[in-house]
Amino acid sequence: MRTTVGIIGAGPAGLLLARLLHRAGVDCVVLETRDRAYVERRQRAGILEQGSADVLRECGAGDRLDREGLIHRGFELRFEGEAHRVDLPSRTGGRTVTIYPQTEVVKDLIALQLGGGPPLLFDTRVVAVEKADGEQPLIRFVRGGQGGRHGREGTLECEYVAGCDGSYGASRRALPASAVTMHARTYPYSWLGILADVPPSSDELLLAGHERGFALHSMRSPTVSRLYLQVPNGTDPRDWPDDRVWDELDVRLAAGNWRLRRGPVLAKSVNGLRSQVIEPMRYGRLLLAGDAAHIVPPSAAKGLNLAFGDVVTMARAFTHWHRTGSTALLDRYSDNCLRRVWQAQFFSHELTTMLHAAPGADAYDRAMQLTWLRRVTGPTAAAAELAENYAGAPLV
Ligand code: FAD
Ligand code: PHB
């Protein structure tokens, strides 16, 4: 097989890139190790910045988003039993965020691609990217047999490779250690997340900085709630029966007469919090995007939005090259993305540190944290900056 851009991974980054390239007339093929059902069910991000929602609309993937997405004009910060609303439009020139789960973004993009878009091969595991530093990179894959011994081996010759295969994919393995720097930080706490079959207990998101730890009330639809609790690293979800989760959420999210609705728990998992950046986001003709290039802790909901920012920049660069033969934008791809990536790293780190109880934190640390929270909820420049960063900048 041959194509112009070989895309590894059918997560949000790979699928949106394929859509943007297809519309610009640039040939591409997407290779995805999992099957369609798995990719469409994977529970992850829930929030689209306005820039991300606008990109989906512009590329014809906005119909269901406009029907079913829940537009949010603000969120609450809760601490010391008080609730402080952060208004987004008044602080950001009218920007909002939309609750539209990653599962639905992925379903919409897959449906468009299978209905007349470029080839999308599921159950196709990339095992190596070769000759990335030459003129004609080559992707080696195993197709069928769940990527194992019974699969058929194949190759895809490309002019460029887009590594959109997340932080455990084949693209990262193709980077020589001498060619890139990997910045990494692991946080000393994790998130226990539940999906609950109960209408949200508030119209807006609630982020709590309790002295027992962070808690978040979010949602996936008018009937499904998504909630998180800060827990110690190494926590086993089996040590958190449903009642214990709800009781702890009650304590950490409490404010005034507000009450948390309980319901059947549909899913429960624990995930660590990590920050990572690979610099540069390119090696020869292999360009990285999304989680393959960087990871942020989920506190500020930036992961999916950053992935979209990368592929919008990448699609523009490929389109320019395809039309003019100039590699000028491809050459600037990494620098252009990294500016936005480090801004998001900084904000995600700040929000995480402001709202989580670090192991060993003492009364002084807590007083500093509360002072910080009062600054961002008062009539200050810090409050405007928080709203600006949470809503995110336009992508196009
Ligand atoms: P991914 O979505 O990881 O997609 C990569 C794709 O590549 C996958 O489909 C994978 O199967 C495929 N792949 C991997 N290896 C290969 C291979 N060798 N060959 C072929 N295909 C391959 N962000 C938030 O903003 N809020 C959240 O609440 C949140 N929760 C998260 C929970 C978890 C458990 C994780 C892992 C991430 C979460 N994120 C969250 C981050 C957000 O979901 C990611 O930033 C987003 O999915 C990035 O999209 P992507 O396309 O770059 O990567
Ligand atoms: C989520 O719904 O997963 C979510 C919402 C808001 C955040 C982080 C995660 O700030």
Short mmCIF file of C-alpha atoms and ligand atoms in Angstrom, two decimals:
data_model
loop_
_atom_site.label_atom_id
_atom_site.label_comp_id
_atom_site.label_asym_id
_atom_site.label_seq_id
_atom_site.Cartn_x
_atom_site.Cartn_y
_atom_site.Cartn_z
CA MET A 1 0.00 0.00 0.00
CA ARG A 2 1.00 3.60 -0.63
CA THR A 3 -0.37 6.95 0.47
CA THR A 4 0.69 10.55 0.98
CA VAL A 5 0.19 10.78 4.76
CA GLY A 6 0.08 7.57 6.81
CA ILE A 7 -1.85 8.25 10.02
CA ILE A 8 -1.26 5.95 13.00
CA GLY A 9 -4.18 5.87 15.46
CA ALA A 10 -7.92 6.53 15.17
CA GLY A 11 -8.36 8.55 18.34
CA PRO A 12 -9.60 12.14 18.13
CA ALA A 13 -6.26 13.37 16.69
CA GLY A 14 -5.94 10.81 13.88
CA LEU A 15 -9.61 10.98 12.91
CA LEU A 16 -9.79 14.76 12.78
CA LEU A 17 -6.53 14.93 10.82
CA ALA A 18 -7.91 12.45 8.27
CA ARG A 19 -11.06 14.53 7.93
CA LEU A 20 -9.15 17.80 7.43
CA LEU A 21 -6.72 16.24 4.91
CA HIS A 22 -9.54 14.58 2.95
CA ARG A 23 -11.31 17.93 2.60
CA ALA A 24 -8.08 19.53 1.41
CA GLY A 25 -7.54 16.80 -1.21
CA VAL A 26 -4.49 15.22 0.49
CA ASP A 27 -4.49 11.38 0.37
CA CYS A 28 -4.20 9.55 3.67
CA VAL A 29 -4.81 6.17 5.31
CA VAL A 30 -5.59 5.62 9.01
CA LEU A 31 -4.32 2.48 10.81
CA GLU A 32 -5.90 1.62 14.18
CA THR A 33 -4.93 -1.30 16.39
CA ARG A 34 -8.32 -1.71 18.13
CA ASP A 35 -11.71 -2.57 16.68
CA ARG A 36 -14.40 0.02 16.04
CA ALA A 37 -16.56 -0.88 19.05
CA TYR A 38 -13.62 -0.51 21.44
CA VAL A 39 -12.56 2.86 20.05
CA GLU A 40 -16.12 4.19 20.20
CA ARG A 41 -16.68 3.09 23.81
CA ARG A 42 -13.45 4.27 25.43
CA GLN A 43 -14.45 6.66 28.27
CA ARG A 44 -12.26 9.73 28.32
CA ALA A 45 -12.57 13.49 27.96
CA GLY A 46 -15.86 15.36 28.19
CA ILE A 47 -15.27 19.00 27.38
CA LEU A 48 -14.75 20.79 24.09
CA GLU A 49 -13.35 24.28 24.08
CA GLN A 50 -15.14 26.61 21.69
CA GLY A 51 -12.20 26.37 19.26
CA SER A 52 -12.55 22.56 19.10
CA ALA A 53 -16.32 22.70 18.63
CA ASP A 54 -15.85 25.27 15.83
CA VAL A 55 -13.33 23.04 14.02
CA LEU A 56 -15.77 20.11 14.13
CA ARG A 57 -18.53 22.33 12.70
CA GLU A 58 -16.28 23.68 9.95
CA CYS A 59 -15.34 20.21 8.77
CA GLY A 60 -18.94 18.99 8.63
CA ALA A 61 -18.86 17.01 11.89
CA GLY A 62 -20.99 19.39 13.96
CA ASP A 63 -24.61 18.29 13.39
CA ARG A 64 -25.04 16.03 16.42
CA LEU A 65 -22.75 18.25 18.48
CA ASP A 66 -25.15 21.15 17.87
CA ARG A 67 -28.19 19.02 18.69
CA GLU A 68 -26.87 17.18 21.75
CA GLY A 69 -23.91 19.19 23.09
CA LEU A 70 -24.55 21.09 26.33
CA ILE A 71 -23.18 24.62 26.18
CA HIS A 72 -21.67 25.78 29.47
CA ARG A 73 -21.20 29.46 30.21
CA GLY A 74 -19.36 28.97 33.49
CA PHE A 75 -18.36 26.61 36.29
CA GLU A 76 -18.07 26.72 40.06
CA LEU A 77 -15.01 26.59 42.25
CA ARG A 78 -15.86 25.25 45.70
CA PHE A 79 -13.74 25.45 48.87
CA GLU A 80 -14.38 25.95 52.60
CA GLY A 81 -18.07 25.13 51.98
CA GLU A 82 -18.43 28.16 49.66
CA ALA A 83 -19.38 28.18 45.97
CA HIS A 84 -17.80 30.74 43.63
CA ARG A 85 -19.02 30.93 40.02
CA VAL A 86 -16.53 31.62 37.24
CA ASP A 87 -18.35 33.22 34.31
CA LEU A 88 -16.71 32.46 30.96
CA PRO A 89 -18.35 34.70 28.30
CA SER A 90 -18.01 37.94 30.29
CA ARG A 91 -14.29 37.31 30.82
CA THR A 92 -13.38 35.89 27.40
CA GLY A 93 -15.17 38.02 24.82
CA GLY A 94 -18.11 35.61 24.64
CA ARG A 95 -16.46 32.18 24.62
CA THR A 96 -18.13 29.09 26.14
CA VAL A 97 -17.28 25.37 26.46
CA THR A 98 -19.43 22.42 25.36
CA ILE A 99 -20.06 19.13 27.09
CA TYR A 100 -19.84 16.58 24.29
CA PRO A 101 -18.06 13.36 25.25
CA GLN A 102 -14.99 12.12 23.40
CA THR A 103 -16.89 8.88 22.66
CA GLU A 104 -19.40 10.91 20.61
CA VAL A 105 -16.73 12.97 18.79
CA VAL A 106 -15.04 9.73 17.80
CA LYS A 107 -18.32 8.11 16.66
CA ASP A 108 -19.19 11.14 14.49
CA LEU A 109 -15.75 11.27 12.84
CA ILE A 110 -15.67 7.49 12.22
CA ALA A 111 -19.14 7.58 10.61
CA LEU A 112 -18.02 10.38 8.26
CA GLN A 113 -14.82 8.61 7.35
CA LEU A 114 -16.45 5.24 6.67
CA GLY A 115 -19.15 7.01 4.65
CA GLY A 116 -16.86 8.21 1.84
CA GLY A 117 -13.69 9.38 3.58
CA PRO A 118 -10.16 7.99 3.29
CA PRO A 119 -9.44 4.35 4.23
CA LEU A 120 -9.65 3.56 7.96
CA LEU A 121 -8.32 0.12 8.88
CA PHE A 122 -9.30 -1.20 12.31
CA ASP A 123 -7.61 -4.19 13.94
CA THR A 124 -4.33 -3.06 12.34
CA ARG A 125 -1.44 -2.70 14.75
CA VAL A 126 1.56 -0.66 13.67
CA VAL A 127 4.69 -2.44 14.81
CA ALA A 128 7.34 -0.07 13.41
CA VAL A 129 7.96 3.18 11.57
CA GLU A 130 11.09 2.84 9.45
CA LYS A 131 13.21 5.34 7.51
CA ALA A 132 11.48 8.30 9.19
CA ASP A 133 14.61 10.37 8.54
CA GLY A 134 14.63 9.54 4.80
CA GLU A 135 12.52 10.58 1.80
CA GLN A 136 10.10 7.63 1.92
CA PRO A 137 9.12 6.47 5.39
CA LEU A 138 7.57 3.04 5.79
CA ILE A 139 4.96 1.83 8.27
CA ARG A 140 5.00 -1.86 9.18
CA PHE A 141 1.77 -3.30 10.53
CA VAL A 142 0.03 -6.53 11.48
CA ARG A 143 -3.58 -6.76 10.35
CA GLY A 144 -6.25 -9.01 11.86
CA GLY A 145 -5.73 -11.67 14.52
CA GLN A 146 -5.95 -8.86 17.08
CA GLY A 147 -2.47 -7.72 16.13
CA GLY A 148 -0.99 -10.99 17.37
CA ARG A 149 0.73 -14.00 15.80
CA HIS A 150 -2.16 -14.91 13.51
CA GLY A 151 -2.33 -11.52 11.84
CA ARG A 152 -1.10 -10.73 8.31
CA GLU A 153 1.95 -8.51 8.01
CA GLY A 154 1.84 -5.51 5.67
CA THR A 155 3.55 -2.23 4.85
CA LEU A 156 2.37 1.27 4.00
CA GLU A 157 4.74 3.53 2.07
CA CYS A 158 4.17 7.21 2.75
CA GLU A 159 5.61 10.61 2.08
CA TYR A 160 4.94 11.60 5.68
CA VAL A 161 3.77 9.80 8.82
CA ALA A 162 1.45 11.38 11.39
CA GLY A 163 1.95 9.70 14.79
CA CYS A 164 -1.46 10.02 16.48
CA ASP A 165 -1.21 6.79 18.47
CA GLY A 166 -1.17 8.03 22.05
CA SER A 167 1.52 7.74 24.68
CA TYR A 168 2.04 3.96 24.36
CA GLY A 169 2.03 3.79 20.54
CA ALA A 170 4.62 2.87 17.90
CA SER A 171 5.47 6.47 16.94
CA ARG A 172 7.24 7.24 20.19
CA ARG A 173 9.28 4.07 19.83
CA ALA A 174 10.51 5.28 16.42
CA LEU A 175 12.15 8.37 17.94
CA PRO A 176 15.90 7.94 18.56
CA ALA A 177 16.68 9.01 22.12
CA SER A 178 19.36 11.35 20.79
CA ALA A 179 16.88 13.26 18.60
CA VAL A 180 14.29 14.30 21.19
CA THR A 181 13.96 15.41 24.80
CA MET A 182 11.21 13.90 26.91
CA HIS A 183 10.02 16.12 29.77
CA ALA A 184 7.99 14.18 32.33
CA ARG A 185 6.35 14.65 35.71
CA THR A 186 4.23 12.21 37.71
CA TYR A 187 1.89 13.69 40.31
CA PRO A 188 1.73 12.19 43.80
CA TYR A 189 -2.03 11.48 43.52
CA SER A 190 -4.55 9.86 41.15
CA TRP A 191 -8.21 10.26 40.17
CA LEU A 192 -10.94 7.76 40.87
CA GLY A 193 -13.65 8.39 38.25
CA ILE A 194 -17.22 7.10 38.14
CA LEU A 195 -19.85 7.25 35.45
CA ALA A 196 -23.32 7.25 37.05
CA ASP A 197 -26.76 6.72 35.58
CA VAL A 198 -28.25 9.78 37.26
CA PRO A 199 -29.02 13.31 36.00
CA PRO A 200 -26.32 15.84 36.95
CA SER A 201 -26.88 17.53 40.31
CA SER A 202 -25.96 20.93 38.92
CA ASP A 203 -26.30 22.60 35.50
CA GLU A 204 -22.63 23.54 35.60
CA LEU A 205 -19.37 21.79 36.48
CA LEU A 206 -18.22 21.93 40.11
CA LEU A 207 -14.49 21.78 40.93
CA ALA A 208 -13.76 21.44 44.64
CA GLY A 209 -10.47 22.15 46.42
CA HIS A 210 -11.26 20.44 49.75
CA GLU A 211 -8.62 19.89 52.39
CA ARG A 212 -9.28 16.11 52.06
CA GLY A 213 -8.54 16.42 48.34
CA PHE A 214 -9.95 17.41 44.97
CA ALA A 215 -13.43 16.46 43.74
CA LEU A 216 -15.18 17.19 40.45
CA HIS A 217 -18.80 17.01 39.44
CA SER A 218 -19.14 16.75 35.66
CA MET A 219 -21.57 15.14 33.23
CA ARG A 220 -21.79 13.35 29.92
CA SER A 221 -25.47 14.07 29.05
CA PRO A 222 -28.67 15.33 30.74
CA THR A 223 -29.07 11.84 32.27
CA VAL A 224 -25.49 10.69 32.94
CA SER A 225 -23.13 12.17 35.55
CA ARG A 226 -19.34 11.87 35.63
CA LEU A 227 -17.62 12.41 38.98
CA TYR A 228 -14.05 12.26 40.18
CA LEU A 229 -12.22 12.09 43.51
CA GLN A 230 -8.54 12.60 44.24
CA VAL A 231 -7.17 9.35 45.72
CA PRO A 232 -3.64 8.22 46.66
CA ASN A 233 -1.45 6.68 43.95
CA GLY A 234 -1.82 2.91 43.89
CA THR A 235 -5.48 2.99 44.97
CA ASP A 236 -7.46 -0.13 44.10
CA PRO A 237 -10.98 0.80 42.91
CA ARG A 238 -12.29 -2.29 44.80
CA ASP A 239 -11.45 -0.45 48.04
CA TRP A 240 -14.01 2.15 47.01
CA PRO A 241 -17.49 0.60 47.06
CA ASP A 242 -20.15 2.90 45.60
CA ASP A 243 -21.42 4.20 48.95
CA ARG A 244 -17.92 5.20 50.00
CA VAL A 245 -17.47 7.13 46.75
CA TRP A 246 -20.79 8.99 47.13
CA ASP A 247 -20.12 9.76 50.83
CA GLU A 248 -16.72 11.25 50.02
CA LEU A 249 -18.12 13.25 47.10
CA ASP A 250 -20.79 14.60 49.47
CA VAL A 251 -18.15 15.84 51.89
CA ARG A 252 -15.79 17.39 49.35
CA LEU A 253 -18.41 19.03 47.11
CA ALA A 254 -20.62 20.37 49.93
CA ALA A 255 -21.78 24.02 49.74
CA GLY A 256 -24.90 25.55 51.37
CA ASN A 257 -28.09 23.57 50.72
CA TRP A 258 -26.80 21.91 47.55
CA ARG A 259 -27.45 18.15 47.39
CA LEU A 260 -25.69 15.50 45.30
CA ARG A 261 -27.99 13.02 43.51
CA ARG A 262 -26.90 9.38 43.75
CA GLY A 263 -27.58 6.68 41.17
CA PRO A 264 -26.30 3.37 39.77
CA VAL A 265 -22.57 3.42 39.05
CA LEU A 266 -21.94 2.30 35.44
CA ALA A 267 -18.12 2.37 35.49
CA LYS A 268 -15.35 3.01 37.98
CA SER A 269 -11.60 3.37 37.39
CA VAL A 270 -8.44 4.91 38.80
CA ASN A 271 -5.97 6.86 36.64
CA GLY A 272 -2.68 8.51 37.51
CA LEU A 273 -1.94 12.14 36.71
CA ARG A 274 1.01 12.79 34.40
CA SER A 275 2.60 15.64 32.49
CA GLN A 276 4.80 14.86 29.47
CA VAL A 277 6.15 16.82 26.51
CA ILE A 278 8.32 15.47 23.70
CA GLU A 279 10.49 18.13 22.14
CA PRO A 280 10.60 18.59 19.16
CA MET A 281 7.30 17.04 18.05
CA ARG A 282 8.91 15.90 14.81
CA TYR A 283 11.66 13.56 13.69
CA GLY A 284 12.39 13.70 9.95
CA ARG A 285 9.13 12.86 8.18
CA LEU A 286 7.39 11.60 11.32
CA LEU A 287 5.22 14.29 12.97
CA LEU A 288 3.62 13.62 16.37
CA ALA A 289 0.23 14.93 17.50
CA GLY A 290 -1.98 14.65 20.57
CA ASP A 291 -1.10 12.24 23.38
CA ALA A 292 1.73 10.78 21.28
CA ALA A 293 3.51 14.13 21.76
CA HIS A 294 2.29 15.29 25.15
CA ILE A 295 0.15 14.40 28.16
CA VAL A 296 -1.50 16.79 30.61
CA PRO A 297 -3.18 15.95 33.92
CA PRO A 298 -6.94 15.94 33.26
CA SER A 299 -7.81 18.73 35.75
CA ALA A 300 -8.19 21.47 33.13
CA ALA A 301 -9.70 19.17 30.46
CA LYS A 302 -7.06 20.14 27.91
CA GLY A 303 -5.96 16.75 26.47
CA LEU A 304 -8.47 16.44 23.64
CA ASN A 305 -8.38 20.16 22.87
CA LEU A 306 -4.59 20.15 22.60
CA ALA A 307 -4.77 17.15 20.25
CA PHE A 308 -7.17 19.11 18.03
CA GLY A 309 -4.87 22.15 18.11
CA ASP A 310 -1.96 20.00 16.87
CA VAL A 311 -3.82 18.43 13.96
CA VAL A 312 -5.32 21.73 12.80
CA THR A 313 -1.75 23.08 12.63
CA MET A 314 -0.53 19.87 10.95
CA ALA A 315 -3.34 19.77 8.36
CA ARG A 316 -2.62 23.38 7.42
CA ALA A 317 1.07 22.54 6.96
CA PHE A 318 0.37 19.44 4.82
CA THR A 319 -2.15 21.34 2.71
CA HIS A 320 0.34 24.15 2.07
CA TRP A 321 3.03 21.63 1.11
CA HIS A 322 0.63 19.69 -1.14
CA ARG A 323 -0.46 22.83 -2.98
CA THR A 324 2.86 24.67 -3.27
CA GLY A 325 5.61 22.11 -2.66
CA SER A 326 6.91 24.32 0.18
CA THR A 327 7.81 22.66 3.49
CA ALA A 328 7.92 26.02 5.33
CA LEU A 329 4.88 25.29 7.53
CA LEU A 330 5.91 21.68 8.13
CA ASP A 331 9.29 22.97 9.26
CA ARG A 332 7.59 25.26 11.77
CA TYR A 333 5.03 22.64 12.92
CA SER A 334 6.78 21.67 16.14
CA ASP A 335 7.61 25.21 17.26
CA ASN A 336 4.08 26.42 16.49
CA CYS A 337 2.49 23.58 18.49
CA LEU A 338 4.90 23.68 21.41
CA ARG A 339 4.00 27.27 22.29
CA ARG A 340 0.37 26.22 22.83
CA VAL A 341 1.36 22.91 24.45
CA TRP A 342 3.53 24.58 27.11
CA GLN A 343 0.79 27.13 27.87
CA ALA A 344 -1.63 24.23 28.44
CA GLN A 345 0.98 22.36 30.51
CA PHE A 346 1.41 25.43 32.68
CA PHE A 347 -2.31 26.00 33.20
CA SER A 348 -3.07 22.31 33.83
CA HIS A 349 -0.23 22.16 36.36
CA GLU A 350 -1.46 25.32 38.11
CA LEU A 351 -5.08 24.20 38.33
CA THR A 352 -3.98 20.77 39.56
CA THR A 353 -1.69 22.21 42.25
CA MET A 354 -4.30 24.77 43.36
CA LEU A 355 -7.02 22.15 43.90
CA HIS A 356 -5.29 18.95 45.09
CA ALA A 357 -4.09 18.11 48.59
CA ALA A 358 -0.45 17.08 48.22
CA PRO A 359 0.68 14.23 50.51
CA GLY A 360 2.42 15.77 53.51
CA ALA A 361 0.92 19.23 52.96
CA ASP A 362 0.71 21.23 56.20
CA ALA A 363 -1.36 24.18 57.46
CA TYR A 364 0.93 26.66 55.72
CA ASP A 365 0.46 24.90 52.37
CA ARG A 366 -3.30 24.91 52.88
CA ALA A 367 -3.33 28.62 53.72
CA MET A 368 -1.38 29.35 50.53
CA GLN A 369 -3.83 27.26 48.53
CA LEU A 370 -6.85 29.08 50.00
CA THR A 371 -5.21 32.44 49.31
CA TRP A 372 -4.69 31.36 45.70
CA LEU A 373 -8.32 30.22 45.42
CA ARG A 374 -9.54 33.58 46.83
CA ARG A 375 -7.42 35.44 44.29
CA VAL A 376 -8.87 33.57 41.30
CA THR A 377 -12.44 33.96 42.58
CA GLY A 378 -12.15 37.68 43.38
CA PRO A 379 -12.33 40.70 41.06
CA THR A 380 -8.71 40.27 40.00
CA ALA A 381 -6.60 39.83 36.87
CA ALA A 382 -5.96 36.28 38.12
CA ALA A 383 -9.70 35.56 37.82
CA ALA A 384 -9.78 36.81 34.22
CA GLU A 385 -6.73 34.71 33.40
CA LEU A 386 -8.36 31.59 34.86
CA ALA A 387 -11.47 32.05 32.69
CA GLU A 388 -9.35 32.78 29.58
CA ASN A 389 -7.26 29.66 30.07
CA TYR A 390 -10.17 27.37 30.92
CA ALA A 391 -12.16 28.50 27.84
CA GLY A 392 -9.05 28.20 25.63
CA ALA A 393 -7.98 30.22 22.60
CA PRO A 394 -9.52 29.90 19.11
CA LEU A 395 -7.81 27.28 16.89
CA VAL A 396 -8.50 28.81 13.49
P1 FAD B 1 -5.81 8.58 21.83
O1 FAD B 1 -7.21 8.96 22.11
O2 FAD B 1 -5.05 7.81 22.85
O3 FAD B 1 -5.80 7.77 20.46
C1 FAD B 1 -4.68 7.02 20.04
C2 FAD B 1 -5.18 5.89 19.16
O4 FAD B 1 -4.05 5.19 18.65
C3 FAD B 1 -6.02 4.88 19.94
O5 FAD B 1 -7.22 4.63 19.26
C4 FAD B 1 -5.12 3.65 20.03
O6 FAD B 1 -5.87 2.44 20.09
C5 FAD B 1 -4.31 3.78 18.74
N1 FAD B 1 -3.02 3.10 18.77
C6 FAD B 1 -2.14 3.00 19.80
N2 FAD B 1 -1.06 2.27 19.44
C7 FAD B 1 -1.25 1.90 18.15
C8 FAD B 1 -0.49 1.14 17.22
N3 FAD B 1 0.68 0.59 17.56
N4 FAD B 1 -1.00 0.94 15.97
C9 FAD B 1 -2.19 1.49 15.61
N5 FAD B 1 -2.96 2.22 16.45
C10 FAD B 1 -2.49 2.44 17.71
N6 FAD B 1 -8.73 14.46 28.73
C11 FAD B 1 -9.58 15.36 29.19
O7 FAD B 1 -9.54 16.48 28.69
N7 FAD B 1 -10.50 15.04 30.18
C12 FAD B 1 -10.57 13.78 30.71
O8 FAD B 1 -11.38 13.52 31.58
C13 FAD B 1 -9.67 12.80 30.26
N8 FAD B 1 -9.70 11.55 30.74
C14 FAD B 1 -8.78 10.63 30.27
C15 FAD B 1 -8.76 9.33 30.76
C16 FAD B 1 -7.81 8.40 30.29
C17 FAD B 1 -7.80 6.98 30.84
C18 FAD B 1 -6.87 8.79 29.32
C19 FAD B 1 -5.82 7.80 28.80
C20 FAD B 1 -6.91 10.08 28.81
C21 FAD B 1 -7.85 11.01 29.27
N9 FAD B 1 -7.90 12.31 28.77
C22 FAD B 1 -8.77 13.20 29.24
C23 FAD B 1 -7.03 12.73 27.72
C24 FAD B 1 -7.71 12.68 26.36
O9 FAD B 1 -8.65 11.65 26.32
C25 FAD B 1 -6.62 12.51 25.35
O10 FAD B 1 -5.80 13.67 25.41
C26 FAD B 1 -7.11 12.28 23.92
O11 FAD B 1 -7.69 11.01 23.80
C27 FAD B 1 -5.96 12.42 22.94
O12 FAD B 1 -6.33 11.97 21.69
P2 FAD B 1 -5.29 11.23 20.76
O13 FAD B 1 -6.02 10.97 19.48
O14 FAD B 1 -4.02 11.99 20.73
O15 FAD B 1 -4.92 9.87 21.51
C1 PHB B 2 -14.63 15.61 32.57
O1 PHB B 2 -15.87 15.67 32.43
O2 PHB B 2 -14.02 14.57 32.34
C2 PHB B 2 -13.89 16.82 33.03
C3 PHB B 2 -14.57 18.01 33.12
C4 PHB B 2 -13.89 19.17 33.53
C5 PHB B 2 -12.56 19.10 33.87
C6 PHB B 2 -11.88 17.90 33.76
C7 PHB B 2 -12.55 16.74 33.35
O3 PHB B 2 -11.92 20.25 34.26
#
